[in-house]
Coordinates of C-alpha atoms and ligand atoms in Angstrom, one line a residue:
M13 CA -13.9 10.0 10.4
D14 CA -14.9 13.1 8.5
L15 CA -14.2 12.4 4.9
T16 CA -16.3 12.5 1.7
I17 CA -15.7 10.1 -1.1
R18 CA -16.5 11.5 -4.5
G19 CA -16.5 9.5 -7.8
W20 CA -18.5 7.7 -10.4
R21 CA -20.7 4.7 -10.2
A22 CA -21.6 2.5 -13.1
V23 CA -25.4 2.3 -13.0
G24 CA -26.3 0.7 -16.4
P25 CA -24.9 0.0 -19.8
G26 CA -22.6 2.9 -20.7
K27 CA -24.0 5.0 -17.9
L28 CA -21.9 6.6 -15.1
E29 CA -23.5 8.6 -12.3
S30 CA -21.5 10.9 -9.9
F31 CA -21.8 10.1 -6.2
E32 CA -20.8 11.5 -2.8
A33 CA -20.6 9.3 0.3
R34 CA -19.2 9.6 3.8
A35 CA -16.3 7.3 4.3
G36 CA -16.7 4.8 7.1
V37 CA -13.9 3.3 9.2
P38 CA -12.2 0.6 7.2
G39 CA -13.0 -3.0 8.2
P40 CA -10.5 -5.3 9.9
G41 CA -7.3 -5.7 7.8
R42 CA -8.5 -3.1 5.3
V43 CA -7.4 0.4 4.5
L44 CA -8.8 3.5 2.9
V45 CA -6.6 4.7 0.0
A46 CA -6.7 8.3 -1.3
V47 CA -6.5 7.6 -5.0
A48 CA -3.6 9.2 -6.8
G49 CA -4.5 7.5 -10.1
C50 CA -6.6 4.7 -11.5
G51 CA -6.1 3.3 -15.0
I52 CA -8.9 2.6 -17.4
C53 CA -8.6 -1.1 -18.5
H54 CA -10.2 -3.0 -21.3
T55 CA -12.0 -5.0 -18.6
D56 CA -13.7 -1.9 -17.3
L57 CA -15.0 -1.2 -20.8
G58 CA -16.3 -4.8 -21.0
Y59 CA -18.2 -4.3 -17.7
L60 CA -19.6 -0.9 -18.7
Y61 CA -20.4 -1.4 -22.3
D62 CA -20.4 -5.0 -23.3
G63 CA -22.6 -6.6 -20.7
V64 CA -19.7 -8.5 -19.1
P65 CA -21.2 -9.1 -15.6
T66 CA -19.4 -7.8 -12.5
Q67 CA -19.4 -10.0 -9.4
H68 CA -21.1 -7.3 -7.5
P69 CA -24.1 -5.9 -9.4
F70 CA -24.4 -2.3 -10.5
P71 CA -24.4 0.3 -9.1
L72 CA -20.7 -0.2 -8.7
V73 CA -17.6 2.0 -8.8
L74 CA -15.4 0.5 -11.5
G75 CA -11.5 0.7 -11.7
H76 CA -8.9 -1.8 -10.6
E77 CA -5.5 -0.2 -11.5
I78 CA -5.0 1.8 -8.4
V79 CA -2.2 3.7 -6.8
G80 CA -2.5 6.1 -3.9
T81 CA -1.9 6.9 -0.2
V82 CA -3.4 5.2 2.8
V83 CA -5.4 7.7 4.8
A84 CA -7.2 5.4 7.3
A85 CA -6.7 1.8 8.4
G86 CA -8.9 -0.8 10.1
D87 CA -7.9 -3.1 12.9
G88 CA -4.6 -4.9 12.2
A89 CA -3.6 -2.6 9.3
G90 CA -2.4 0.4 11.2
E91 CA 1.1 0.2 10.0
W92 CA 0.0 1.2 6.5
N93 CA -1.2 4.6 7.6
G94 CA 0.4 7.3 5.5
R95 CA 2.2 5.0 3.1
R96 CA 2.1 5.2 -0.7
V97 CA 0.8 2.0 -2.1
L98 CA 0.1 0.0 -5.2
V99 CA -3.1 -1.9 -4.9
P100 CA -3.1 -5.3 -6.7
A101 CA -5.8 -5.7 -9.3
V102 CA -6.7 -9.0 -7.6
S103 CA -6.2 -9.7 -3.9
P104 CA -6.3 -13.4 -3.2
C105 CA -7.8 -14.7 0.0
G106 CA -4.5 -16.2 1.3
R107 CA -6.3 -19.1 3.0
C108 CA -7.9 -21.4 0.4
R109 CA -6.2 -24.5 -0.9
W110 CA -5.1 -22.6 -4.1
C111 CA -3.5 -19.9 -2.1
R112 CA -1.8 -22.4 0.2
A113 CA -0.6 -24.3 -2.8
G114 CA 1.2 -21.3 -4.2
R115 CA -1.5 -20.7 -7.0
P116 CA -3.0 -17.5 -5.7
T117 CA -4.2 -16.5 -9.2
A118 CA -6.6 -19.5 -9.1
C119 CA -8.1 -18.3 -5.8
R120 CA -11.9 -18.2 -6.1
A121 CA -12.3 -16.1 -3.0
S122 CA -10.1 -13.2 -4.3
L123 CA -11.2 -9.6 -4.2
M124 CA -11.0 -7.3 -7.2
P125 CA -11.8 -3.7 -6.8
G126 CA -14.3 -2.5 -9.4
N127 CA -15.7 -6.1 -9.7
D128 CA -16.3 -7.7 -6.3
E129 CA -16.6 -4.3 -4.6
D130 CA -16.3 -0.6 -5.3
G131 CA -13.1 0.3 -7.2
G132 CA -10.9 3.3 -8.0
F133 CA -12.8 5.6 -10.2
A134 CA -13.2 7.8 -7.1
S135 CA -11.3 10.0 -4.7
H136 CA -10.9 7.1 -2.2
V137 CA -11.3 3.3 -2.2
E138 CA -11.3 0.8 0.6
V139 CA -9.1 -2.3 -0.1
P140 CA -7.5 -5.2 1.8
A141 CA -4.1 -4.3 3.2
R142 CA -2.5 -7.7 3.0
W143 CA -1.1 -7.5 -0.5
L144 CA -0.3 -3.9 -0.9
S145 CA 3.1 -2.9 -2.2
E146 CA 4.8 0.2 -0.8
I147 CA 6.2 2.7 -3.2
G148 CA 8.5 4.7 -0.8
A149 CA 8.1 7.9 1.1
G150 CA 8.9 11.5 0.4
E151 CA 8.3 14.0 -2.4
P152 CA 8.8 12.9 -5.1
P153 CA 8.7 9.3 -3.8
P154 CA 12.4 8.1 -4.1
G155 CA 11.1 4.6 -4.8
A156 CA 9.2 5.8 -7.9
G157 CA 12.3 6.2 -10.2
G158 CA 11.5 9.8 -11.1
L159 CA 8.0 8.9 -12.1
E160 CA 5.0 10.6 -10.6
L161 CA 2.8 8.5 -8.4
W162 CA -0.2 8.4 -10.8
E163 CA 2.1 7.1 -13.6
L164 CA 2.6 3.9 -11.5
A165 CA -1.1 3.0 -11.6
V166 CA -0.6 0.8 -14.6
V167 CA 1.7 -1.4 -12.6
A168 CA -1.3 -2.7 -10.7
D169 CA -2.6 -4.5 -13.8
A170 CA -1.3 -3.6 -17.3
V171 CA 2.3 -4.4 -16.2
T172 CA 1.8 -7.2 -13.6
T173 CA -0.6 -9.3 -15.7
P174 CA 1.9 -9.8 -18.6
L175 CA 4.7 -10.2 -16.0
Q176 CA 2.8 -13.2 -14.5
A177 CA 2.3 -14.6 -18.0
V178 CA 6.0 -14.2 -19.1
R179 CA 7.2 -15.7 -15.8
R180 CA 4.8 -18.6 -16.0
A181 CA 5.8 -19.3 -19.6
Q182 CA 9.4 -19.3 -18.4
V183 CA 10.5 -16.9 -21.2
G184 CA 14.3 -16.6 -21.2
P185 CA 17.4 -16.0 -23.3
G186 CA 17.3 -17.7 -26.7
D187 CA 13.5 -17.9 -26.8
L188 CA 11.2 -16.3 -29.3
A189 CA 8.3 -14.6 -27.6
I190 CA 5.4 -13.6 -29.8
V191 CA 3.0 -11.0 -28.4
V192 CA -0.3 -11.0 -30.3
G193 CA -2.0 -7.7 -29.7
A194 CA 0.4 -4.8 -28.9
G195 CA -2.1 -2.7 -27.0
G196 CA -2.2 -1.4 -23.4
V197 CA -1.1 -4.8 -22.0
G198 CA 0.8 -6.2 -25.0
V199 CA 3.3 -3.3 -25.1
Y200 CA 4.4 -4.3 -21.5
A201 CA 4.5 -8.0 -22.5
V202 CA 6.9 -6.9 -25.2
Q203 CA 9.2 -5.0 -22.8
I204 CA 9.1 -7.7 -20.1
A205 CA 9.8 -10.6 -22.5
R206 CA 12.7 -8.5 -24.0
A207 CA 14.0 -7.9 -20.5
A208 CA 13.9 -11.6 -19.9
G209 CA 16.3 -12.1 -22.7
A210 CA 14.0 -13.2 -25.5
A211 CA 13.8 -12.0 -29.1
V212 CA 10.3 -10.5 -29.3
A213 CA 7.9 -10.2 -32.2
A214 CA 4.7 -8.2 -31.9
I215 CA 1.6 -8.7 -34.1
D216 CA -1.1 -6.2 -34.2
V217 CA -3.8 -4.9 -36.6
T218 CA -2.8 -1.2 -36.4
Q219 CA 0.4 0.4 -37.7
E220 CA 0.6 2.8 -34.8
R221 CA 0.8 0.0 -32.3
R222 CA 3.3 -2.0 -34.4
A223 CA 5.6 1.1 -34.6
R224 CA 5.2 1.6 -30.8
A225 CA 6.0 -2.1 -30.1
V226 CA 9.3 -1.7 -32.0
E227 CA 10.1 1.6 -30.2
Y228 CA 9.6 -0.3 -26.9
G229 CA 11.8 -3.3 -27.7
A230 CA 10.2 -5.6 -30.3
A231 CA 12.7 -6.9 -32.9
L232 CA 9.9 -7.3 -35.4
A233 CA 6.3 -6.1 -35.8
L234 CA 3.9 -7.9 -38.1
A235 CA 0.4 -7.0 -39.4
A236 CA -2.2 -9.3 -37.9
T237 CA -4.0 -9.2 -41.3
E238 CA -1.2 -11.0 -43.1
N239 CA -1.5 -14.6 -44.1
P240 CA -0.5 -16.8 -41.1
K241 CA 1.9 -18.7 -43.4
D242 CA 3.7 -15.4 -44.2
I243 CA 3.7 -14.5 -40.5
K244 CA 5.3 -17.9 -39.6
A245 CA 7.9 -17.4 -42.4
A246 CA 8.8 -14.0 -41.0
L247 CA 9.1 -15.4 -37.5
R248 CA 11.4 -18.2 -38.7
K249 CA 13.5 -15.6 -40.4
L250 CA 13.7 -13.6 -37.2
C251 CA 14.8 -16.7 -35.3
R252 CA 17.7 -17.2 -37.8
A253 CA 18.7 -13.6 -37.6
T254 CA 18.7 -13.4 -33.8
G255 CA 19.8 -16.9 -32.9
A256 CA 16.4 -17.6 -31.2
A257 CA 15.2 -21.2 -31.1
P258 CA 13.2 -22.3 -34.2
D259 CA 10.5 -23.8 -32.0
G260 CA 9.4 -23.7 -28.4
W261 CA 7.9 -20.3 -29.2
R262 CA 6.2 -18.5 -26.3
V263 CA 3.0 -17.1 -27.6
L264 CA 1.3 -14.4 -25.4
E265 CA -2.2 -13.6 -26.6
T266 CA -3.2 -10.2 -25.2
S267 CA -5.5 -8.9 -27.9
G268 CA -8.6 -10.5 -26.4
T269 CA -10.1 -11.0 -29.8
R270 CA -11.3 -14.1 -31.6
A271 CA -9.0 -13.4 -34.6
G272 CA -6.0 -12.8 -32.2
Q273 CA -6.7 -16.0 -30.4
E274 CA -7.0 -18.0 -33.5
L275 CA -3.8 -16.5 -34.9
A276 CA -2.0 -17.1 -31.6
W277 CA -3.1 -20.8 -31.7
S278 CA -1.7 -21.2 -35.2
L279 CA 1.7 -20.1 -33.9
L280 CA 2.1 -23.1 -31.6
T281 CA 5.3 -25.0 -32.2
P282 CA 6.8 -28.1 -30.8
G283 CA 7.5 -27.7 -27.1
G284 CA 5.9 -24.2 -27.3
S285 CA 3.3 -22.5 -25.2
I286 CA 0.4 -20.2 -25.5
S287 CA -0.6 -17.8 -22.7
V288 CA -4.2 -16.5 -22.9
V289 CA -3.9 -13.0 -21.3
G290 CA -6.7 -11.2 -23.1
Y291 CA -10.4 -11.9 -22.7
T292 CA -13.2 -12.2 -25.3
A293 CA -16.6 -13.8 -24.9
A294 CA -16.5 -14.8 -28.6
P295 CA -15.7 -18.5 -29.1
G296 CA -13.0 -19.3 -31.6
T297 CA -12.1 -22.4 -33.6
F298 CA -9.0 -24.3 -32.4
R299 CA -7.6 -27.7 -33.2
L300 CA -6.7 -28.9 -29.7
S301 CA -4.8 -31.8 -31.1
N302 CA -1.9 -29.3 -31.8
L303 CA -1.3 -29.4 -28.1
M304 CA -1.0 -33.1 -28.2
A305 CA 1.1 -33.3 -31.4
Y306 CA 3.5 -30.6 -30.3
D307 CA 3.6 -31.6 -26.6
A308 CA 2.8 -27.9 -26.1
T309 CA 1.3 -26.1 -23.2
A310 CA -1.6 -23.7 -22.9
Y311 CA -1.9 -21.4 -19.9
G312 CA -4.6 -19.2 -18.6
N313 CA -3.7 -15.9 -16.8
W314 CA -6.0 -14.4 -14.2
G315 CA -4.2 -11.3 -12.9
C316 CA -0.9 -11.6 -11.2
A317 CA 0.4 -13.3 -8.0
P318 CA 1.0 -10.6 -5.3
A319 CA 4.5 -11.9 -4.8
L320 CA 5.4 -10.6 -8.3
Y321 CA 4.3 -7.0 -7.6
P322 CA 7.6 -5.8 -6.0
E323 CA 9.4 -7.2 -9.1
A324 CA 7.0 -5.3 -11.4
L325 CA 7.5 -2.1 -9.5
A326 CA 11.3 -2.6 -9.6
L327 CA 11.3 -3.2 -13.4
V328 CA 9.3 0.1 -13.9
T329 CA 11.2 2.3 -11.4
A330 CA 14.5 1.1 -12.7
G331 CA 13.3 2.1 -16.2
T332 CA 13.7 -1.5 -17.6
V333 CA 10.0 -1.4 -18.4
R334 CA 9.0 2.1 -19.5
V335 CA 5.6 3.5 -18.7
R336 CA 6.2 7.1 -19.7
G337 CA 4.8 7.8 -23.2
L338 CA 2.3 5.0 -22.7
V339 CA 0.2 6.6 -20.0
R340 CA -1.9 9.7 -20.1
R341 CA -3.3 11.7 -17.2
E342 CA -6.9 12.8 -17.3
S343 CA -9.2 14.3 -14.7
L344 CA -11.5 12.0 -12.7
A345 CA -14.1 14.9 -13.0
E346 CA -14.2 14.2 -16.7
A347 CA -14.6 10.4 -16.3
P348 CA -17.8 9.8 -18.4
K349 CA -16.4 11.8 -21.4
I350 CA -12.9 10.2 -21.1
I351 CA -14.1 6.6 -20.7
E352 CA -16.4 7.1 -23.7
A353 CA -13.4 8.4 -25.7
V354 CA -11.4 5.3 -24.7
H355 CA -14.3 3.1 -25.6
R356 CA -14.4 4.7 -29.1
G357 CA -10.7 3.9 -29.4
E358 CA -9.7 7.6 -29.7
I359 CA -6.9 7.5 -27.1
A360 CA -3.8 5.4 -27.8
E361 CA -2.3 5.7 -24.4
R362 CA -3.5 4.1 -21.2
V363 CA -5.6 6.7 -19.5
V364 CA -5.2 7.2 -15.8
L365 CA -7.9 9.0 -14.0
V366 CA -6.6 11.4 -11.4
P367 CA -8.8 13.0 -8.8
A368 CA -8.5 16.8 -8.7
Ligands
LIG1653 ZN1 -7.6 -4.8 -16.0
LIG1654 ZN1 -7.5 -18.1 -1.9

């Protein structure tokens, strides 16, 4: 196979280096994807800047929000050749006891591009074929709902991760869903919880994100800096106004900050739940007895079960969950500059790196 892969490898804290490599024939059950777009996730920034260790040591190509076209296939994966695919951020092994028990998100033998092996900040990436979702054929892809292929990159992680959390928390009509942190993942949590029939409140530190959350379906947006008592009073008022239940609140923590986690914990109600979707290494202070007293539930959330990916794609291509206006296309050639700008918080949208 005569094909050169070009992209960026993380080689040290905050350091990316360009590389070129000849593509090999994909391994059994694996495919080579020509990347149409790869989103920059908060997790990538953690690996690159904050010393969060990747499973595979640097040098490593980061990036796990990948959409593209299969250009080569290994043994047993030939049927994927030429198809447009969404690559799950986490591919479970499919064989371990967790996978067999229907808990693929707890699989310890899963593969995550840009963590366990080279990822999508490149022209091509090799991934397992087993959990790919097809996006449809033709130009433009009829299965893409009028969206360009690169715009669907965020479905691989930013949309699917909150979908998993919302489904696991069994958010439904008559519920109040509270999204703490209305950033790149939270804004999809808002839309998905709303689509599930819940009244949704978003809580964030920035005015821009609060306004955006309302634009994308939140009935109420509150400043995270307000007193938790005032926040609770405003949420109870929202329940009265919308007919949502006064307890059993579904709290979705997507900020990945200590303050966000502590606030989310303070919003536990009888029969309620908290889903920890964001990550921070900082320890917080939580009175665990609230779980006991309220008979409440706390969930973790590592990625999304592959079985939910077609549903996530359908929500987006039907326009129920909107990505346009939330994503921004940038050139892969400018990756170091762009990732640095994302790290400095200068870009509000989810940036998708697109190879030239
Ligand atoms: Zn991610
Ligand atoms: Zn497994």
